[in-house]
mmCIF file of C-alpha atoms in Angstrom:
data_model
loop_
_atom_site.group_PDB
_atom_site.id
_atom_site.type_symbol
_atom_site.label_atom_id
_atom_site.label_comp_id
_atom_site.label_asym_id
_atom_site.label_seq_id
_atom_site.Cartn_x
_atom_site.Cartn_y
_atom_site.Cartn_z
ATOM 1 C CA UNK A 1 49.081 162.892 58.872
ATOM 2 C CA UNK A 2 46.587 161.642 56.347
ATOM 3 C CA UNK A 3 44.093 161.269 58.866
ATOM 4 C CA UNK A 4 44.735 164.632 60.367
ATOM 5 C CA UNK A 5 46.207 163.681 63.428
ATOM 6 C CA UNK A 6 49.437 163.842 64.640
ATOM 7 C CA UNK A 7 51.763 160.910 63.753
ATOM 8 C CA UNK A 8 54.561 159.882 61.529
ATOM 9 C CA UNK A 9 53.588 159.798 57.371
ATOM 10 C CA UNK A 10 53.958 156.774 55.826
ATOM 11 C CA UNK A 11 56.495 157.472 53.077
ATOM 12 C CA UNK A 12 54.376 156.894 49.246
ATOM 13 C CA UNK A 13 56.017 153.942 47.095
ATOM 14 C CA UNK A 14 54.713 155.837 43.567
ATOM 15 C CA UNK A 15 55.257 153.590 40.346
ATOM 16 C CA UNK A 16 52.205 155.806 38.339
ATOM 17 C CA UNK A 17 51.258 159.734 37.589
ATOM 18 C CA UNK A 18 50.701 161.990 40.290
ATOM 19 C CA UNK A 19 49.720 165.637 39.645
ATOM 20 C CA UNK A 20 48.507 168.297 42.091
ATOM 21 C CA UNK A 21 45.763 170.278 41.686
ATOM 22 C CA UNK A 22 43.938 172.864 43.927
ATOM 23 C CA UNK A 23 40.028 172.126 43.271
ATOM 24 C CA UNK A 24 41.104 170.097 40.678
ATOM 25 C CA UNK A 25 42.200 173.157 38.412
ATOM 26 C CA UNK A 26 44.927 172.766 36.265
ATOM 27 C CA UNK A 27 48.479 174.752 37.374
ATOM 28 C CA UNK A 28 46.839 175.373 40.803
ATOM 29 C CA UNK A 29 49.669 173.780 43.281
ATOM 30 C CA UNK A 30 47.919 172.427 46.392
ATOM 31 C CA UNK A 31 50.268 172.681 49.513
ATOM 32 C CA UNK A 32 50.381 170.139 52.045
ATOM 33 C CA UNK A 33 51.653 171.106 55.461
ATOM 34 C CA UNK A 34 53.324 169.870 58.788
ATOM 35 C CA UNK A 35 55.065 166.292 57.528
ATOM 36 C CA UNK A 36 56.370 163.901 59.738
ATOM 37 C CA UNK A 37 58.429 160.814 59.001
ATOM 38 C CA UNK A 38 59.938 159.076 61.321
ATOM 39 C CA UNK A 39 61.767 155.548 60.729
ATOM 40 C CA UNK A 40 63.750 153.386 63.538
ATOM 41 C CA UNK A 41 64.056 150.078 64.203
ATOM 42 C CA UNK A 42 65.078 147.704 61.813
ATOM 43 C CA UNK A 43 64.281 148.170 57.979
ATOM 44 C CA UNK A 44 61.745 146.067 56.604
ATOM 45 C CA UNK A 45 62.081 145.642 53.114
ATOM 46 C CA UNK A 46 58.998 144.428 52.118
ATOM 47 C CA UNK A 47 57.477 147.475 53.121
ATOM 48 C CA UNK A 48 60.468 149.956 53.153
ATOM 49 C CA UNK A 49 62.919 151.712 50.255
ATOM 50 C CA UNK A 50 63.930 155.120 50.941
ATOM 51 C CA UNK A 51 62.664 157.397 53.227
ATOM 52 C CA UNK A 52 60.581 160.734 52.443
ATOM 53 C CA UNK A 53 57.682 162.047 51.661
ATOM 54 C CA UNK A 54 57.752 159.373 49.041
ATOM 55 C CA UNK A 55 59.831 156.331 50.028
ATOM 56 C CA UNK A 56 60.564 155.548 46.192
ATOM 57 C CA UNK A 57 59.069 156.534 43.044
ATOM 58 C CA UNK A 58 59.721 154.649 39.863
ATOM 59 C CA UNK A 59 58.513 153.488 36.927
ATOM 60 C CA UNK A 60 56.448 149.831 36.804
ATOM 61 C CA UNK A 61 57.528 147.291 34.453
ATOM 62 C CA UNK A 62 56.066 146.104 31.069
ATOM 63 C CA UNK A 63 54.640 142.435 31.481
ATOM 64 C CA UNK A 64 55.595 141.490 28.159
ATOM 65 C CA UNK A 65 58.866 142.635 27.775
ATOM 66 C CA UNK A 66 60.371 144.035 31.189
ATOM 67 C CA UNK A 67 60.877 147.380 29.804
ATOM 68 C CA UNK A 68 59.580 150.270 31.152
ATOM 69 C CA UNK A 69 55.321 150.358 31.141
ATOM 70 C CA UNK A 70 55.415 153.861 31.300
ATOM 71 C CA UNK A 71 57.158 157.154 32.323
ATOM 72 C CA UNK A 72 56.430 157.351 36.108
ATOM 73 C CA UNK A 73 55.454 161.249 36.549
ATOM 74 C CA UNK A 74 54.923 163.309 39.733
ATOM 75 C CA UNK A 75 54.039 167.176 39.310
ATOM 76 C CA UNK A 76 52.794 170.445 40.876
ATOM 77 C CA UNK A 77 53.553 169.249 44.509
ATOM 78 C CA UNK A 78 54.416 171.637 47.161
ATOM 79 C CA UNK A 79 55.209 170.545 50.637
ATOM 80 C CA UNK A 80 55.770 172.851 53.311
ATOM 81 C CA UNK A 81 57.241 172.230 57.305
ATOM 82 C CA UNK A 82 58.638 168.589 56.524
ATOM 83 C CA UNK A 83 60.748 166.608 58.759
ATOM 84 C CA UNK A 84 62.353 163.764 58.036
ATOM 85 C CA UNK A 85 64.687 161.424 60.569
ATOM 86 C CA UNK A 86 66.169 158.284 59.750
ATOM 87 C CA UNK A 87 67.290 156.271 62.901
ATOM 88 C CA UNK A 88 67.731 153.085 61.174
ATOM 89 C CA UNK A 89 71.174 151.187 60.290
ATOM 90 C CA UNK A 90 70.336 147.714 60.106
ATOM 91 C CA UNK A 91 68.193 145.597 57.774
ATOM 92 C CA UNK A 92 65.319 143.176 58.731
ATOM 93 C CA UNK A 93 67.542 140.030 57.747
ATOM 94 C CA UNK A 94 64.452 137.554 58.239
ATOM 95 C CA UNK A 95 64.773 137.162 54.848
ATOM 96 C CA UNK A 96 62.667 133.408 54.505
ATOM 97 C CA UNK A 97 59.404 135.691 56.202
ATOM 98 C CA UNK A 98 59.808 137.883 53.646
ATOM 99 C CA UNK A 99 59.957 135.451 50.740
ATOM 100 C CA UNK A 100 57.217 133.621 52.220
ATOM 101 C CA UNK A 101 55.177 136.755 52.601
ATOM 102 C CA UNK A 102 55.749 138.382 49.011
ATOM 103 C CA UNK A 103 55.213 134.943 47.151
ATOM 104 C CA UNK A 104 51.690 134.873 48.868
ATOM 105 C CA UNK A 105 51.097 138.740 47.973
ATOM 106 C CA UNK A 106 52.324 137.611 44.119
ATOM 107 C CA UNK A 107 50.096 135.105 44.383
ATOM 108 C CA UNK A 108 47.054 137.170 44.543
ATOM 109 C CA UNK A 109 48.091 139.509 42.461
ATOM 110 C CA UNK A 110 48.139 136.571 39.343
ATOM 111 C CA UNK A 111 45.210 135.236 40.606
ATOM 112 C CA UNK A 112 47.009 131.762 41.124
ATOM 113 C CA UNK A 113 45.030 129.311 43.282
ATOM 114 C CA UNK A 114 45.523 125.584 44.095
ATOM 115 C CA UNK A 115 48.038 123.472 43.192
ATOM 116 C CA UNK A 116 50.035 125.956 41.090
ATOM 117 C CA UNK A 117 49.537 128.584 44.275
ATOM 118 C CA UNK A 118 50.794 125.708 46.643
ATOM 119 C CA UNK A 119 53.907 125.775 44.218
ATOM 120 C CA UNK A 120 54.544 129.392 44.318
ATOM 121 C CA UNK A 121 54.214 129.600 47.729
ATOM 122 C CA UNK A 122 56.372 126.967 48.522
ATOM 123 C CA UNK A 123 58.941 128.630 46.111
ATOM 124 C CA UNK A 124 58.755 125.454 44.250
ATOM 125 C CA UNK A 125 57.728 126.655 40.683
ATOM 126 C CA UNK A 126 60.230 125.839 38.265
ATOM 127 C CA UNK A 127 61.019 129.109 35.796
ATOM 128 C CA UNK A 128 63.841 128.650 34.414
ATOM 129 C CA UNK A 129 65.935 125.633 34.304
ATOM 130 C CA UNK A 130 66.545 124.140 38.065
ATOM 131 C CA UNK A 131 65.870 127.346 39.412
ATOM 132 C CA UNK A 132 62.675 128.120 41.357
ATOM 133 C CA UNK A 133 61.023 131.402 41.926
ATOM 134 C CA UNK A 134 61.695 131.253 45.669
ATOM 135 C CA UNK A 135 65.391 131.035 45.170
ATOM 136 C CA UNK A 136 65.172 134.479 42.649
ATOM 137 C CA UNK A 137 63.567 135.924 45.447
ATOM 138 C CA UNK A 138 65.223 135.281 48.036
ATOM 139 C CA UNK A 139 68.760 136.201 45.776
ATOM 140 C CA UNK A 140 67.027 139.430 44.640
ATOM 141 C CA UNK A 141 66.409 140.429 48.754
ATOM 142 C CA UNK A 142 69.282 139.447 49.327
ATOM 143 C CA UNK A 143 71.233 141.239 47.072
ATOM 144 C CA UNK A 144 68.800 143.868 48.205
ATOM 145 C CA UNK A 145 69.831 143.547 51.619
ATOM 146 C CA UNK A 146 73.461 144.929 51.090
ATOM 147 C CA UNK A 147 72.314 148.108 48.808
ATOM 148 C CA UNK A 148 73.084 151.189 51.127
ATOM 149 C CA UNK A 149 70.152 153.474 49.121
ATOM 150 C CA UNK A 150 67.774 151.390 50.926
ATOM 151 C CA UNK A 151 68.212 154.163 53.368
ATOM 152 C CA UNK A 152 68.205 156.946 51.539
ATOM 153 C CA UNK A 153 67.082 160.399 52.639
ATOM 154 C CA UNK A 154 65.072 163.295 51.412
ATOM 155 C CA UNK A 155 62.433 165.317 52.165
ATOM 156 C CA UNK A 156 60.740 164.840 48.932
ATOM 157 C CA UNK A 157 61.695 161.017 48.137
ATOM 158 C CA UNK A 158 64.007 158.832 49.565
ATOM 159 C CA UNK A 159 64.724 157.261 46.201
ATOM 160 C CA UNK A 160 63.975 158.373 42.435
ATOM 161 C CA UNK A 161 64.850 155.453 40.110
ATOM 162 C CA UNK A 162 64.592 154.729 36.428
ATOM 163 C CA UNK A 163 61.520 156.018 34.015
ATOM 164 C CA UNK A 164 60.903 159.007 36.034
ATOM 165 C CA UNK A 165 59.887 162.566 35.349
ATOM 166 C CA UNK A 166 59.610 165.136 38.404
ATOM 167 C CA UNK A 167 58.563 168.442 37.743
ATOM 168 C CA UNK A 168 57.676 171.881 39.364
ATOM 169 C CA UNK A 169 57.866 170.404 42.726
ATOM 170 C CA UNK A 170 59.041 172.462 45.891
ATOM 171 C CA UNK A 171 59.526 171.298 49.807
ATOM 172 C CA UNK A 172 59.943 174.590 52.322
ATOM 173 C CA UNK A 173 61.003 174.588 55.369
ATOM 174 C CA UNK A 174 62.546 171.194 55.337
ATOM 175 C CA UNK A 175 64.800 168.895 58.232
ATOM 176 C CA UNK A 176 66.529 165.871 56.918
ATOM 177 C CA UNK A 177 68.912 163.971 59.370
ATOM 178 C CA UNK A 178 69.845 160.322 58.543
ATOM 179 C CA UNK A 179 72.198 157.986 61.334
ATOM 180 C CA UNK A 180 73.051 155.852 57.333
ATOM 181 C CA UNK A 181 74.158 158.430 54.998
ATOM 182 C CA UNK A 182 73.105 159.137 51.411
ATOM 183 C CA UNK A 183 70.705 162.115 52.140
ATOM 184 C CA UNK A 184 69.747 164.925 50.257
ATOM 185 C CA UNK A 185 67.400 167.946 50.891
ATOM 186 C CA UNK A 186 65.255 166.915 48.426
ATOM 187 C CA UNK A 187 66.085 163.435 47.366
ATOM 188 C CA UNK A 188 68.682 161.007 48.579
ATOM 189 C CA UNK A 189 68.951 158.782 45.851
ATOM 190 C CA UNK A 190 68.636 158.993 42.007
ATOM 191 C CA UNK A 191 69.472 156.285 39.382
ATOM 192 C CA UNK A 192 68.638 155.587 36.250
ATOM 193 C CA UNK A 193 67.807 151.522 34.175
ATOM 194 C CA UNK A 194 69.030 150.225 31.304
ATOM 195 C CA UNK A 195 67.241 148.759 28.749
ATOM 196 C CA UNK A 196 67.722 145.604 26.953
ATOM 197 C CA UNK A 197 65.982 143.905 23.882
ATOM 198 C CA UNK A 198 64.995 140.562 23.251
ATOM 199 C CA UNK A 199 64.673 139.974 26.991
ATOM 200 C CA UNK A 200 61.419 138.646 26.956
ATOM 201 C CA UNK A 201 61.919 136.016 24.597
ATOM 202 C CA UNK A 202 64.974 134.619 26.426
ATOM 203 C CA UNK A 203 62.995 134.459 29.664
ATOM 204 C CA UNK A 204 59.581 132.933 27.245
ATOM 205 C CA UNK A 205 56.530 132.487 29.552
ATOM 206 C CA UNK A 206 57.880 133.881 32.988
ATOM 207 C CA UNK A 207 58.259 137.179 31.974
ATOM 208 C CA UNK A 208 54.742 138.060 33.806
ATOM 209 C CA UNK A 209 55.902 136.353 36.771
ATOM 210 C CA UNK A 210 59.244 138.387 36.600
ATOM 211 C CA UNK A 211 57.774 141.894 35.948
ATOM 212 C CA UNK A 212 55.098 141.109 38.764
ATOM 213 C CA UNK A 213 57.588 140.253 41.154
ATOM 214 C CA UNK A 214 60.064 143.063 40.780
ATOM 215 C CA UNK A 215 56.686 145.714 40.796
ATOM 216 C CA UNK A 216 55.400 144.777 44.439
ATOM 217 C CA UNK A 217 58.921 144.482 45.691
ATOM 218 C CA UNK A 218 59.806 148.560 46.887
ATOM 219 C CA UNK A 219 63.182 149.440 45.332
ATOM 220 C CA UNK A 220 63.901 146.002 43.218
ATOM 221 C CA UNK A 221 64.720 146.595 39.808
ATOM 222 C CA UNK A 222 65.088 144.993 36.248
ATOM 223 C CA UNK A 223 69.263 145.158 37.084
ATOM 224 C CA UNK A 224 69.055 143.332 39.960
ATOM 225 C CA UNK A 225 67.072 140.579 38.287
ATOM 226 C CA UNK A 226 69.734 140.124 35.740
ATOM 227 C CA UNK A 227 72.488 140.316 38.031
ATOM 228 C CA UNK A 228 70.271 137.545 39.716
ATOM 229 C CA UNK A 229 70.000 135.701 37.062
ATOM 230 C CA UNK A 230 73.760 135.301 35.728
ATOM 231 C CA UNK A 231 74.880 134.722 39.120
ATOM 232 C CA UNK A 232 72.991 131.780 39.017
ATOM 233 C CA UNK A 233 74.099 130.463 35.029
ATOM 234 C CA UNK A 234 70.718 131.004 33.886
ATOM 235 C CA UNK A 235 71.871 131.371 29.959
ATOM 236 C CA UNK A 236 70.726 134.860 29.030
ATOM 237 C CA UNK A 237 72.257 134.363 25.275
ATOM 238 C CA UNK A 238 73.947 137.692 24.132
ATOM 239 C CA UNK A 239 72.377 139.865 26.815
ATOM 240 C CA UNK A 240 73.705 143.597 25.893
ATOM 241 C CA UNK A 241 71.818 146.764 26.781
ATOM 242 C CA UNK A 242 70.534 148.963 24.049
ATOM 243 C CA UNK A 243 69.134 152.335 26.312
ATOM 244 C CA UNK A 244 68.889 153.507 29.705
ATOM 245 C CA UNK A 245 66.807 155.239 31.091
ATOM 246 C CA UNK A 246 67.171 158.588 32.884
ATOM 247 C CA UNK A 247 65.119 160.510 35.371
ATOM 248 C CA UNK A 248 64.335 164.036 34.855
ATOM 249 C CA UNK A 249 63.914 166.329 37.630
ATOM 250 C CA UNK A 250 63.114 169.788 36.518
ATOM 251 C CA UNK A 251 61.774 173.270 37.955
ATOM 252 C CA UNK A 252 62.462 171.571 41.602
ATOM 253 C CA UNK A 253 63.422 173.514 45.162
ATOM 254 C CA UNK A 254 63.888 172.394 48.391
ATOM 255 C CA UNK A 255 64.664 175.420 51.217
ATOM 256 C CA UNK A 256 66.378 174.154 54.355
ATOM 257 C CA UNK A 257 65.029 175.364 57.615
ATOM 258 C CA UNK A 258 67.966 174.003 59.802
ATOM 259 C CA UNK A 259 70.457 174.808 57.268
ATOM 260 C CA UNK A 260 72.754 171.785 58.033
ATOM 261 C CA UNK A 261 72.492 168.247 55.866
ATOM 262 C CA UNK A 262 74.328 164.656 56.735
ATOM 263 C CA UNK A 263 76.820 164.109 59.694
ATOM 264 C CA UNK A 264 80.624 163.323 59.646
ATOM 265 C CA UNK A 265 80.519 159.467 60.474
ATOM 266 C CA UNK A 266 78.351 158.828 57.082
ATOM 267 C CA UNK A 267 78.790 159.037 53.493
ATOM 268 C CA UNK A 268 77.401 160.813 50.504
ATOM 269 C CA UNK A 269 75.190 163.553 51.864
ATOM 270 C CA UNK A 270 74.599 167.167 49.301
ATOM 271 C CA UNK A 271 72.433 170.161 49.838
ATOM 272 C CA UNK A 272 69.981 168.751 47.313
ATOM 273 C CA UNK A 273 70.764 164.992 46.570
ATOM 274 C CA UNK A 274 72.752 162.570 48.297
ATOM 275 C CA UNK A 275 73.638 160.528 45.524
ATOM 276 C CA UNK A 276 73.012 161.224 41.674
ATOM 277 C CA UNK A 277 73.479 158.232 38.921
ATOM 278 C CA UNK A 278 72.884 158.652 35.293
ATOM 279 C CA UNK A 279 70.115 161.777 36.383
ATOM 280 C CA UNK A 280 68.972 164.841 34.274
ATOM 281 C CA UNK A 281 68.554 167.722 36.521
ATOM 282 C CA UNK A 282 67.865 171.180 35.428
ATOM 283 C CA UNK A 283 66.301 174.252 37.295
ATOM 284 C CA UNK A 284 66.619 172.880 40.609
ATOM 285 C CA UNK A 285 67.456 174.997 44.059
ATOM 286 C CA UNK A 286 68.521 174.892 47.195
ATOM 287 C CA UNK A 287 68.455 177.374 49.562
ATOM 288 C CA UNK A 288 68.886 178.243 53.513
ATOM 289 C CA UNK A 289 72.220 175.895 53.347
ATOM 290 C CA UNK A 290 75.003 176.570 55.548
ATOM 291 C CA UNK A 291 76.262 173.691 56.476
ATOM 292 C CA UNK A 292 76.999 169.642 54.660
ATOM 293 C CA UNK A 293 78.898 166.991 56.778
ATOM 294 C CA UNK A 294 79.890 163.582 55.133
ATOM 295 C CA UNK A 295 82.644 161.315 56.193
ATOM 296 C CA UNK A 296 83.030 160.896 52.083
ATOM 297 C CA UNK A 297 80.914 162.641 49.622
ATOM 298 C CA UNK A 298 79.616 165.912 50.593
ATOM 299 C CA UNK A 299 78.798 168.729 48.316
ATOM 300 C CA UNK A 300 76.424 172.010 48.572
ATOM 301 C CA UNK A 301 74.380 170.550 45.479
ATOM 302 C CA UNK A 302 75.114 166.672 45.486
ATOM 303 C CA UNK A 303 77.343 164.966 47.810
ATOM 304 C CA UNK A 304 78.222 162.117 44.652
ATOM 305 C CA UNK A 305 77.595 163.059 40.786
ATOM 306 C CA UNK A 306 78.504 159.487 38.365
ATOM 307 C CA UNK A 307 77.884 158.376 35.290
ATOM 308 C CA UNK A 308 75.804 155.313 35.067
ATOM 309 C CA UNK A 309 77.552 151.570 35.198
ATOM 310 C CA UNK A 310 75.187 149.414 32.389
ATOM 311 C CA UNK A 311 74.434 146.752 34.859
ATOM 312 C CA UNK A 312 74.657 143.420 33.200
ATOM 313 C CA UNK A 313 77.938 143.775 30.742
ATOM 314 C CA UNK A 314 80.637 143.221 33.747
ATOM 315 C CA UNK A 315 78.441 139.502 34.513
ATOM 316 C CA UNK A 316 78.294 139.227 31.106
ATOM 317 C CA UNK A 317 82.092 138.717 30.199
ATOM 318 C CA UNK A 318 83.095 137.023 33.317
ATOM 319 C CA UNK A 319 80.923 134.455 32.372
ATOM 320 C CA UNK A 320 82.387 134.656 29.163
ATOM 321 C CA UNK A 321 86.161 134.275 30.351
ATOM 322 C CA UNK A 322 85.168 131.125 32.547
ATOM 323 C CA UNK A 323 83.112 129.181 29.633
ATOM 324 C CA UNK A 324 84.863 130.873 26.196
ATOM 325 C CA UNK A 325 87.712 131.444 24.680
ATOM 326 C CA UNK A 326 89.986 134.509 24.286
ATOM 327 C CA UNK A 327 88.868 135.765 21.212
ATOM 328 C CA UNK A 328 85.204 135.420 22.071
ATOM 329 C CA UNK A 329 85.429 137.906 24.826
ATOM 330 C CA UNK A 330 87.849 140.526 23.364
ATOM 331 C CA UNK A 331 85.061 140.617 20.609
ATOM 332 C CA UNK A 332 81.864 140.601 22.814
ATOM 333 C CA UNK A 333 83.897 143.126 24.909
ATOM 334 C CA UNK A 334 83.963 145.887 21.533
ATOM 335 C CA UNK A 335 81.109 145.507 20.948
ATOM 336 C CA UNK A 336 79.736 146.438 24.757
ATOM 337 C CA UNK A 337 82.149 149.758 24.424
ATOM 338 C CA UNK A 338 81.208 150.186 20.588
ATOM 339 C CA UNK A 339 77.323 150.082 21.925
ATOM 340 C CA UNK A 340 77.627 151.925 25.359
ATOM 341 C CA UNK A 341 79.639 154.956 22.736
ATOM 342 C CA UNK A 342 76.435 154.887 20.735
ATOM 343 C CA UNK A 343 74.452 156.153 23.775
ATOM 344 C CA UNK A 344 76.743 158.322 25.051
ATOM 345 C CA UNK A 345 76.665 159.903 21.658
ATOM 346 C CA UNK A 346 72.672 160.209 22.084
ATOM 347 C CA UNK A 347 72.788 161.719 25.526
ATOM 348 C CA UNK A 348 75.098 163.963 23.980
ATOM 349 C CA UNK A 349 72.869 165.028 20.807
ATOM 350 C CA UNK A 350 69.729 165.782 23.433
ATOM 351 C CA UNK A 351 71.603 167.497 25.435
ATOM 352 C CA UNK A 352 72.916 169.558 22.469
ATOM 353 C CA UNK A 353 69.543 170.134 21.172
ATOM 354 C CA UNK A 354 68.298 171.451 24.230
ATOM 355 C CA UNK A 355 71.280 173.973 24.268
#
């Protein structure tokens, strides 16, 4: 443990740069031995996404415009004797504790005292219309609630989302058993994040609340925000993605000392990653397999490989086809597939000029 006693590791929620270095000199990989994480009980979100080494690492969010503040990067890391075991299924659903105890933490982080605190901790700050920042909370843990990756399992992270660049990192001797599913030797869960422009001057002044929110809140992203959002008829204008995107994991290992991954009563469990959306991986090893059990999804390598769904565009033009007409939606709807072709076609020319 990082006091160097026995005990379980609190899994690292990383949204910055992380590099190893042996006596601080450069391409010297420090190892770091005999890891223990242990999770049961029920889930608490406030505190809990993913389960690893690292619990999740992604990328913070620009307080201006919501887009990415930065490539999150984590390199030269080799862990050695890890064992991880998930023996959680259920969710903490005390969801009005949790509201009440993030809008105090958000409140500190702004700096906001007196009467405008009072307001945000009551959840009674207007932001957007009639609705108040306590009801987009408690909507985003909600919807939070129901997301299955929450328990994702790895040895190296439980969860890898968005802006994210891992590279030349290794795990030996690893044990990874999960009683939820979606667990990988290394990782259990990888995803990349759309991007979207002229978000911040639809949302106007809140955008600083927004992106503060969704950057102390493990495992929340900018998609679930604007899923939030529609669902409750905030008008987001023509809200169509223009990027996404994808973590990079390069140069990465994981050797199995048990040689077995996932059981047969859950779902979506792979020699390296549980479950891989939109993700660039290249280089990457697993070894001392013999053994992958899933009730659905199980591969030697991933136990699910999918392209990415542009969260945002299916909201989008339902609320279109309850408030417009027909021809409004077959047009808004070419233009999503005209757009979402356009990227394709630039993940295709990086990929070809990295042939």
């Amino acid at each position: 443990n990082s006091d160097k006693k026995d005990g379980s590791w609190m899994p690292i929620h990383l949204s910055g740069k992380m590099e190893g270095r042996l006596n601080m000199q450069q391409d010297a990989v420090p190892t770091i031995r005999n890891v223990k994480v242990e999770q049961s009980g029920l889930l608490n979100m406030k505190t809990t996404s993913g389960i690893g080494f690292f619990g999740t690492i992604s990328n913070k969010l620009d307080e201006n415009t919501l887009g990415s503040a930065g490539t999150a990067v984590v390199k030269n890391i080799h862990l050695e004797q890890v064992d991880v075991n998930n023996m959680s299924t259920e969710v903490d659903n005390n969801i009005d504790s949790l509201v009440e105890g993030l809008l105090g933490l958000l409140g500190e982080v702004l700096g906001v005292v007196g009467d405008l605190l009072d307001g945000i901790l009551s959840g009674l700050l207007p932001i957007l219309g009639n609705l108040k920042l306590g009801d987009v909370l408690r909507d985003l843990l909600t919807l939070k609630q129901k997301s299955p990756d929450l328990f994702a399992t790895g040895s190296f992270a439980g969860r890898i989302v968005g802006d994210v660049h891992i590279e030349n990192c290794t795990v030996d001797q690893a044990s990874v058993t999960s009683a939820k599913g979606i667990s990988g030797g290394f990782v259990g869960f990888t995803e990349g994040v759309e991007t979207y422009e002229g978000l911040s001057g639809i949302l106007g002044t809140v955008v600083k609340v927004l992106a503060t929110l969704l950057n102390i809140i493990p495992g929340v992203g900018l998609g679930d925000l604007i899923t939030v959002l529609l669902q409750n008829d905030v008008p987001l204008g023509n809200l169509i993605p223009t990027g996404y995107h994808n973590p990079v994991i390069t140069g990465c290992s994981v050797t199995l000392k048990t040689g077995t991954i996932g059981n047969a009563a859950q779902d979506y469990n792979g020699g390296f990653v549980g479950i891989q959306t939109g993700t660039k991986i290249s280089n990457a090893t697993v070894s001392g397999l013999t053994t992958v059990q899933a009730k659905n999804g199980a591969g030697g390598f991933a136990g699910l490989e999918r392209d990415a769904i542009i969260k945002g565009q299916e909201l989008h033009c339902t609320r279109l086809m309850q408030n417009q007409d027909r021809k409004t939606v077959q047009s808004t709807v070419r233009d999503l597939k005209l757009r979402q072709r356009n990227l394709m076609l630039v993940d295709l020319m990086e990929l070809w000029q990295t042939v």
